[in-house]
Amino acid sequence: MSRVQIAINHAESSCKARGAKLTNKRKQVLSGLLQSNKARSAYQLVDYCKDEFGETLPPMSVYRILDFLQDEHLVHKLKSANKYIACAHINCDHAHGVSQFLICNQCEVVKEITINKSTINGLQRNVEDAGFHLASPQLEINAVCDSCKNRAA
Amino acid sequence: MSRVQIAINHAESSCKARGAKLTNKRKQVLSGLLQSNKARSAYQLVDYCKDEFGETLPPMSVYRILDFLQDEHLVHKLKSANKYIACAHINCDHAHGVSQFLICNQCEVVKEITINKSTINGLQRNVEDAGFHLASPQLEINAVCDSCKNRAA
DNA sequence: CGAAATAATGATATGCTGTATCATTCTTGG
DNA sequence: CCAAGAATGATACAGCATATCATTATTTCG
Ligand SMILES: [Zn+2]
Ligand SMILES: [Zn+2]
Ligand SMILES: [Zn+2]
Ligand SMILES: [Zn+2]
């Protein structure tokens, strides 16, 4: 069974456990994100579903599906890119906290990580010192991946 | 002389020092950002210039002007909001490094800060451990300002 | 000064991202 | 089967941004 198929099956179970349904079209959109190590836009997913499944989803439906998938914690939105990516922990059963996203500015590959507690604490202290309160430590970090770094060298 | 006027004068000098010109329209757009403690979109600035100066700038021009102002380090773009904000150090003569932006998710007020070196180092270590290289520590942080926090309480 | 070059701005069209609204179809429970 | 609710579709529109070509303003230099 493919990596994507495994993730979709797992997602289907966890949806069911939460009383939600992972319909066919939702699976198609999710698979579009699971296929890719880069984030994809709603309209790119429209194209993907068309090309891959001959399914002509209206953009509105894709946005609704993306909302659903986010509610189910299967997908994250990258605000700085206006794109979406499958959760890296989609096969994990433990609830996952807030992640950070490393985005390669060369090849656009995205990696979801959890930076360590002490760094988050440091960040939070800085925010407090400035008279603000950290609402969410979800960060989208402008980086370069190893491959691109090596290619440049 | 108003706070805004002082900043504009300073900006004009620093542009001149760099061989660039802070034209009238560029001043108008910049003043639209200096007026506000929130970030503003290009189209909001079109409206501002129209209301404030009777100047009907086409959006294209505003975008060009914003690019110019960014090149001159007078303005920052918040990618997660698709909006622009005047640099908090616009009156400083020292070159400023990369900033972080605290964005209140209630009232949208924005504060430009510099988080401390050790936190940045911690962040950088985390990024390296994930097989990436930090390209820029500009962060846009989802936070709540003190006023909004107190208002909620 | 006046022509040529350069910089700045304008006009128009278009593309991408996202939402609002109302209609239709599908699924489910009684 | 039927009613209720969930999911999806259709259409329109708003906001952000860029591409391209035209025009105007400013500078440069003989
Ligand atoms: Zn995740
Ligand atoms: Zn890369
Ligand atoms: Zn700044
Ligand atoms: Zn606030």
Short mmCIF file of C-alpha atoms (C1' of nucleotides) and ligand atoms in Angstrom, two decimals:
data_model
loop_
_atom_site.label_atom_id
_atom_site.label_comp_id
_atom_site.label_asym_id
_atom_site.label_seq_id
_atom_site.Cartn_x
_atom_site.Cartn_y
_atom_site.Cartn_z
CA MET A 1 0.00 0.00 0.00
CA SER A 2 1.41 3.36 -0.93
CA ARG A 3 2.51 5.92 1.57
CA VAL A 4 -0.30 8.17 0.43
CA GLN A 5 -2.88 5.41 0.71
CA ILE A 6 -1.74 4.57 4.23
CA ALA A 7 -2.10 8.18 5.27
CA ILE A 8 -5.54 8.45 3.73
CA ASN A 9 -6.71 5.32 5.50
CA HIS A 10 -5.41 6.64 8.76
CA ALA A 11 -7.06 9.97 8.15
CA GLU A 12 -10.32 8.24 7.37
CA SER A 13 -10.22 6.42 10.71
CA SER A 14 -9.43 9.51 12.69
CA CYS A 15 -12.22 11.42 10.98
CA LYS A 16 -14.64 8.64 11.77
CA ALA A 17 -13.50 8.70 15.39
CA ARG A 18 -14.37 12.37 15.48
CA GLY A 19 -17.74 11.87 13.83
CA ALA A 20 -16.71 13.35 10.49
CA LYS A 21 -16.62 11.85 7.05
CA LEU A 22 -13.66 11.78 4.72
CA THR A 23 -15.55 11.75 1.44
CA ASN A 24 -14.09 10.87 -1.92
CA LYS A 25 -13.47 14.44 -2.97
CA ARG A 26 -11.92 15.20 0.38
CA LYS A 27 -9.62 12.23 -0.14
CA GLN A 28 -8.70 13.51 -3.56
CA VAL A 29 -7.77 16.94 -2.27
CA LEU A 30 -5.88 15.44 0.63
CA SER A 31 -3.99 13.12 -1.67
CA GLY A 32 -2.98 16.13 -3.74
CA LEU A 33 -1.29 17.50 -0.66
CA LEU A 34 0.16 14.16 0.40
CA GLN A 35 1.70 13.67 -3.07
CA SER A 36 3.73 16.81 -2.70
CA ASN A 37 6.55 17.90 -0.47
CA LYS A 38 5.73 21.47 -1.42
CA ALA A 39 2.71 23.45 -0.40
CA ARG A 40 -0.05 23.77 -2.97
CA SER A 41 -2.66 26.43 -3.56
CA ALA A 42 -6.38 25.76 -3.73
CA TYR A 43 -6.34 26.35 -7.46
CA GLN A 44 -3.40 24.03 -7.95
CA LEU A 45 -5.45 21.40 -6.17
CA VAL A 46 -8.35 22.05 -8.52
CA ASP A 47 -5.97 21.29 -11.39
CA TYR A 48 -4.55 18.26 -9.63
CA CYS A 49 -7.97 16.70 -9.11
CA LYS A 50 -8.84 17.41 -12.71
CA ASP A 51 -5.64 15.88 -14.07
CA GLU A 52 -5.41 12.98 -11.67
CA PHE A 53 -9.02 11.97 -11.25
CA GLY A 54 -10.90 13.75 -14.01
CA GLU A 55 -12.79 15.46 -11.22
CA THR A 56 -13.72 19.06 -11.97
CA LEU A 57 -14.09 20.58 -8.53
CA PRO A 58 -15.15 24.19 -8.33
CA PRO A 59 -12.66 26.30 -6.33
CA MET A 60 -15.33 27.01 -3.75
CA SER A 61 -15.56 23.31 -2.98
CA VAL A 62 -11.81 22.98 -2.67
CA TYR A 63 -11.73 25.84 -0.18
CA ARG A 64 -14.48 24.20 1.82
CA ILE A 65 -12.64 20.92 1.73
CA LEU A 66 -9.43 22.60 2.85
CA ASP A 67 -11.32 24.15 5.76
CA PHE A 68 -12.64 20.75 6.68
CA LEU A 69 -9.20 19.16 6.48
CA GLN A 70 -7.77 21.89 8.66
CA ASP A 71 -10.50 21.38 11.23
CA GLU A 72 -9.61 17.72 11.25
CA HIS A 73 -5.93 18.58 11.76
CA LEU A 74 -4.93 16.87 8.57
CA VAL A 75 -3.73 19.96 6.76
CA HIS A 76 -2.01 23.22 7.60
CA LYS A 77 -2.24 26.55 5.86
CA LEU A 78 0.88 28.56 5.21
CA LYS A 79 -0.28 32.13 5.46
CA SER A 80 2.85 33.65 4.03
CA ALA A 81 2.48 31.60 0.86
CA ASN A 82 -1.31 31.27 0.65
CA LYS A 83 -0.79 27.56 0.24
CA TYR A 84 -1.65 24.37 2.04
CA ILE A 85 0.32 21.33 3.12
CA ALA A 86 -0.50 17.95 4.58
CA CYS A 87 0.32 17.59 8.25
CA ALA A 88 3.58 15.75 8.80
CA HIS A 89 2.00 13.90 11.71
CA ILE A 90 -0.96 12.65 9.78
CA ASN A 91 -0.11 9.07 10.71
CA CYS A 92 0.51 9.78 14.37
CA ASP A 93 -2.14 9.08 16.95
CA HIS A 94 -0.90 11.53 19.56
CA ALA A 95 -2.41 14.97 19.34
CA HIS A 96 0.20 17.34 18.02
CA GLY A 97 0.90 20.83 19.27
CA VAL A 98 1.68 23.88 17.22
CA SER A 99 4.32 23.38 14.56
CA GLN A 100 6.80 25.54 12.76
CA PHE A 101 7.35 25.40 9.03
CA LEU A 102 10.65 25.66 7.23
CA ILE A 103 10.14 26.83 3.68
CA CYS A 104 13.01 26.61 1.21
CA ASN A 105 13.11 29.81 -0.75
CA GLN A 106 14.79 28.04 -3.68
CA CYS A 107 12.82 24.86 -4.29
CA GLU A 108 9.83 25.58 -2.05
CA VAL A 109 10.10 22.31 -0.18
CA VAL A 110 8.42 22.55 3.21
CA LYS A 111 9.29 20.78 6.42
CA GLU A 112 7.08 20.79 9.49
CA ILE A 113 9.09 20.78 12.70
CA THR A 114 8.70 21.35 16.40
CA ILE A 115 11.30 23.71 17.74
CA ASN A 116 12.41 23.01 21.25
CA LYS A 117 10.67 24.27 24.32
CA SER A 118 13.45 26.54 25.49
CA THR A 119 13.56 28.37 22.18
CA ILE A 120 9.80 28.84 22.31
CA ASN A 121 10.16 30.08 25.85
CA GLY A 122 12.78 32.56 24.75
CA LEU A 123 10.51 33.74 21.99
CA GLN A 124 7.62 34.09 24.38
CA ARG A 125 9.73 36.14 26.79
CA ASN A 126 10.71 38.49 23.99
CA VAL A 127 7.09 38.91 23.00
CA GLU A 128 6.05 39.61 26.59
CA ASP A 129 8.84 42.13 27.00
CA ALA A 130 7.41 43.99 24.04
CA GLY A 131 4.01 44.23 25.71
CA PHE A 132 2.36 41.50 23.71
CA HIS A 133 1.24 37.96 24.43
CA LEU A 134 2.14 35.09 22.18
CA ALA A 135 -1.07 33.79 20.63
CA SER A 136 0.40 30.96 18.61
CA PRO A 137 3.98 29.87 18.09
CA GLN A 138 3.24 28.73 14.55
CA LEU A 139 6.13 30.21 12.62
CA GLU A 140 6.80 30.18 8.91
CA ILE A 141 10.52 30.38 8.52
CA ASN A 142 12.34 31.52 5.43
CA ALA A 143 15.14 28.99 4.94
CA VAL A 144 17.14 27.04 2.39
CA CYS A 145 17.12 23.26 2.32
CA ASP A 146 20.32 21.22 2.28
CA SER A 147 19.99 20.17 -1.36
CA CYS A 148 19.60 23.74 -2.55
CA LYS A 149 22.43 24.88 -0.32
CA ASN A 150 24.71 22.21 -1.77
CA ARG A 151 23.60 22.92 -5.30
CA ALA A 152 24.56 26.55 -4.77
CA ALA A 153 28.01 25.66 -3.46
CA MET B 1 6.94 69.59 13.21
CA SER B 2 4.85 66.45 13.35
CA ARG B 3 6.20 63.03 14.03
CA VAL B 4 5.27 62.06 10.50
CA GLN B 5 6.92 65.10 8.98
CA ILE B 6 10.12 64.46 10.88
CA ALA B 7 10.22 60.91 9.63
CA ILE B 8 9.60 62.00 6.06
CA ASN B 9 12.37 64.56 6.23
CA HIS B 10 14.72 61.99 7.59
CA ALA B 11 13.69 59.54 4.90
CA GLU B 12 14.27 62.14 2.25
CA SER B 13 17.82 62.71 3.46
CA SER B 14 18.64 59.05 3.59
CA CYS B 15 17.25 58.52 0.11
CA LYS B 16 19.33 61.37 -1.17
CA ALA B 17 22.39 59.88 0.50
CA ARG B 18 21.72 56.70 -1.43
CA GLY B 19 21.19 58.49 -4.69
CA ALA B 20 17.43 57.99 -4.76
CA LYS B 21 14.60 60.47 -4.80
CA LEU B 22 11.69 60.59 -2.42
CA THR B 23 9.16 62.14 -4.74
CA ASN B 24 5.90 63.69 -3.67
CA LYS B 25 3.81 60.63 -4.35
CA ARG B 26 6.30 58.46 -2.57
CA LYS B 27 6.03 60.78 0.40
CA GLN B 28 2.28 60.51 0.32
CA VAL B 29 2.32 56.74 0.36
CA LEU B 30 4.96 56.70 3.07
CA SER B 31 2.94 59.12 5.16
CA GLY B 32 -0.04 56.79 4.84
CA LEU B 33 2.04 54.13 6.53
CA LEU B 34 3.54 56.48 9.09
CA GLN B 35 0.06 57.65 10.10
CA SER B 36 -0.95 54.18 11.11
CA ASN B 37 0.10 51.75 13.79
CA LYS B 38 -1.52 49.02 11.75
CA ALA B 39 -0.33 47.63 8.49
CA ARG B 40 -2.10 48.85 5.38
CA SER B 41 -2.69 47.25 2.02
CA ALA B 42 -1.73 48.81 -1.28
CA TYR B 43 -5.38 49.48 -2.07
CA GLN B 44 -5.96 51.06 1.32
CA LEU B 45 -3.09 53.38 0.50
CA VAL B 46 -4.71 54.25 -2.81
CA ASP B 47 -7.77 55.30 -0.81
CA TYR B 48 -5.69 57.15 1.73
CA CYS B 49 -3.93 59.23 -0.90
CA LYS B 50 -7.24 59.96 -2.54
CA ASP B 51 -8.91 61.03 0.71
CA GLU B 52 -5.98 62.85 2.21
CA PHE B 53 -4.38 64.52 -0.79
CA GLY B 54 -6.96 64.22 -3.56
CA GLU B 55 -4.34 62.22 -5.38
CA THR B 56 -5.76 59.39 -7.47
CA LEU B 57 -2.87 56.99 -7.72
CA PRO B 58 -3.40 53.87 -9.77
CA PRO B 59 -2.72 50.68 -7.75
CA MET B 60 0.16 49.83 -10.05
CA SER B 61 1.92 53.02 -9.02
CA VAL B 62 1.37 52.33 -5.35
CA TYR B 63 2.89 48.89 -5.73
CA ARG B 64 5.89 50.40 -7.48
CA ILE B 65 6.22 52.98 -4.77
CA LEU B 66 6.01 50.31 -2.09
CA ASP B 67 8.78 48.39 -3.84
CA PHE B 68 10.87 51.52 -3.89
CA LEU B 69 10.24 52.21 -0.21
CA GLN B 70 11.18 48.66 0.66
CA ASP B 71 14.40 48.95 -1.32
CA GLU B 72 15.15 52.08 0.66
CA HIS B 73 14.49 50.21 3.91
CA LEU B 74 11.70 52.58 4.84
CA VAL B 75 8.90 50.07 4.72
CA HIS B 76 8.38 46.38 5.47
CA LYS B 77 5.95 43.98 3.92
CA LEU B 78 4.03 41.57 6.12
CA LYS B 79 3.64 38.52 3.95
CA SER B 80 1.10 36.83 6.15
CA ALA B 81 -1.22 39.83 5.92
CA ASN B 82 -0.40 41.12 2.43
CA LYS B 83 0.08 44.51 4.01
CA TYR B 84 2.80 47.07 4.50
CA ILE B 85 4.12 48.99 7.47
CA ALA B 86 6.60 51.81 8.00
CA CYS B 87 9.89 50.75 9.50
CA ALA B 88 10.05 51.46 13.20
CA HIS B 89 13.66 52.59 12.80
CA ILE B 90 12.96 55.08 10.08
CA ASN B 91 14.55 57.84 12.14
CA CYS B 92 17.60 55.84 13.11
CA ASP B 93 20.85 56.30 11.29
CA HIS B 94 22.34 52.94 12.15
CA ALA B 95 21.62 50.20 9.65
CA HIS B 96 19.08 47.91 11.16
CA GLY B 97 19.16 44.13 11.00
CA VAL B 98 16.27 41.81 10.42
CA SER B 99 13.22 42.46 12.55
CA GLN B 100 10.36 40.44 13.89
CA PHE B 101 6.78 41.64 13.79
CA LEU B 102 4.20 41.16 16.49
CA ILE B 103 0.72 41.33 15.03
CA CYS B 104 -2.26 41.63 17.37
CA ASN B 105 -4.93 39.30 16.10
CA GLN B 106 -7.63 41.43 17.72
CA CYS B 107 -6.88 45.03 16.79
CA GLU B 108 -4.22 44.40 14.16
CA VAL B 109 -1.71 46.73 15.74
CA VAL B 110 1.82 45.84 14.68
CA LYS B 111 5.05 46.21 16.61
CA GLU B 112 8.47 45.77 15.06
CA ILE B 113 10.94 44.26 17.49
CA THR B 114 14.35 42.66 17.60
CA ILE B 115 14.35 39.44 19.53
CA ASN B 116 17.49 38.71 21.42
CA LYS B 117 20.50 37.02 19.95
CA SER B 118 20.27 33.89 22.03
CA THR B 119 16.71 33.23 20.96
CA ILE B 120 17.72 33.70 17.34
CA ASN B 121 20.61 31.32 17.92
CA GLY B 122 18.25 28.77 19.39
CA LEU B 123 15.99 29.14 16.41
CA GLN B 124 18.89 28.78 14.03
CA ARG B 125 20.08 25.62 15.76
CA ASN B 126 16.62 24.11 15.45
CA VAL B 127 16.54 24.94 11.77
CA GLU B 128 19.98 23.43 11.20
CA ASP B 129 19.03 20.29 13.07
CA ALA B 130 16.16 19.89 10.64
CA GLY B 131 18.54 20.00 7.69
CA PHE B 132 17.78 23.54 6.66
CA HIS B 133 19.62 26.83 6.86
CA LEU B 134 18.02 29.93 8.22
CA ALA B 135 17.72 32.41 5.37
CA SER B 136 16.13 35.26 7.29
CA PRO B 137 14.95 35.51 10.87
CA GLN B 138 12.14 37.86 9.89
CA LEU B 139 9.20 36.40 11.76
CA GLU B 140 5.57 37.44 11.75
CA ILE B 141 4.22 36.45 15.10
CA ASN B 142 0.58 35.93 15.91
CA ALA B 143 0.06 37.71 19.23
CA VAL B 144 -2.34 39.80 21.29
CA CYS B 145 -1.44 43.28 22.42
CA ASP B 146 -1.77 44.38 26.04
CA SER B 147 -4.81 46.56 25.45
CA CYS B 148 -6.73 43.80 23.78
CA LYS B 149 -5.66 41.34 26.42
CA ASN B 150 -6.91 43.66 29.15
CA ARG B 151 -10.10 44.41 27.29
CA ALA B 152 -10.80 40.69 27.12
CA ALA B 153 -10.17 40.18 30.82
"C1'" DC C 1 19.41 76.00 -24.40
"C1'" DG C 2 17.59 71.75 -26.53
"C1'" DA C 3 17.85 66.95 -27.88
"C1'" DA C 4 18.54 62.45 -26.03
"C1'" DA C 5 18.54 59.43 -22.25
"C1'" DT C 6 16.71 58.05 -17.92
"C1'" DA C 7 13.38 57.93 -14.23
"C1'" DA C 8 8.76 58.12 -12.73
"C1'" DT C 9 4.07 57.58 -13.40
"C1'" DG C 10 -0.30 56.30 -15.89
"C1'" DA C 11 -3.63 53.16 -18.31
"C1'" DT C 12 -5.34 48.81 -19.24
"C1'" DA C 13 -5.76 44.13 -18.91
"C1'" DT C 14 -5.35 40.09 -16.52
"C1'" DG C 15 -4.33 36.44 -13.03
"C1'" DC C 16 -4.52 34.50 -8.40
"C1'" DT C 17 -6.62 34.09 -3.75
"C1'" DG C 18 -10.68 33.96 -1.23
"C1'" DT C 19 -15.69 34.73 0.26
"C1'" DA C 20 -20.82 35.39 -0.07
"C1'" DT C 21 -24.99 33.51 -1.46
"C1'" DC C 22 -28.26 30.63 -3.15
"C1'" DA C 23 -29.28 26.18 -5.48
"C1'" DT C 24 -28.80 21.32 -5.92
"C1'" DT C 25 -27.52 16.67 -4.75
"C1'" DC C 26 -26.32 13.13 -1.54
"C1'" DT C 27 -26.73 10.68 2.85
"C1'" DT C 28 -28.85 9.29 6.91
"C1'" DG C 29 -32.27 8.27 10.36
"C1'" DG C 30 -37.00 7.37 11.50
"C1'" DC D 1 -40.12 6.42 1.57
"C1'" DC D 2 -39.63 10.97 3.53
"C1'" DA D 3 -37.70 14.66 6.15
"C1'" DA D 4 -33.54 16.67 7.83
"C1'" DG D 5 -29.01 17.56 7.52
"C1'" DA D 6 -24.51 17.29 5.14
"C1'" DA D 7 -21.94 17.96 1.10
"C1'" DT D 8 -21.29 19.92 -3.19
"C1'" DG D 9 -22.25 23.04 -7.20
"C1'" DA D 10 -22.96 27.57 -9.65
"C1'" DT D 11 -22.42 32.28 -9.89
"C1'" DA D 12 -20.89 36.54 -8.64
"C1'" DC D 13 -17.79 39.38 -6.65
"C1'" DA D 14 -13.93 41.48 -3.74
"C1'" DG D 15 -9.05 42.10 -2.69
"C1'" DC D 16 -4.11 41.45 -3.82
"C1'" DA D 17 -0.66 41.62 -7.40
"C1'" DT D 18 1.78 41.69 -11.91
"C1'" DA D 19 2.56 42.28 -17.04
"C1'" DT D 20 2.81 45.42 -20.66
"C1'" DC D 21 2.79 49.37 -23.17
"C1'" DA D 22 2.16 54.45 -23.15
"C1'" DT D 23 3.03 58.95 -21.33
"C1'" DT D 24 5.17 62.52 -18.58
"C1'" DA D 25 8.91 64.45 -15.83
"C1'" DT D 26 13.68 64.96 -14.88
"C1'" DT D 27 18.45 64.79 -15.81
"C1'" DT D 28 22.49 64.88 -18.73
"C1'" DC D 29 25.40 66.67 -21.90
"C1'" DG D 30 26.94 68.75 -26.28
ZN ZN E 1 0.95 19.09 11.62
ZN ZN E 2 15.38 23.66 -1.51
ZN ZN E 3 12.45 48.14 10.22
ZN ZN E 4 -4.68 44.57 20.05
#
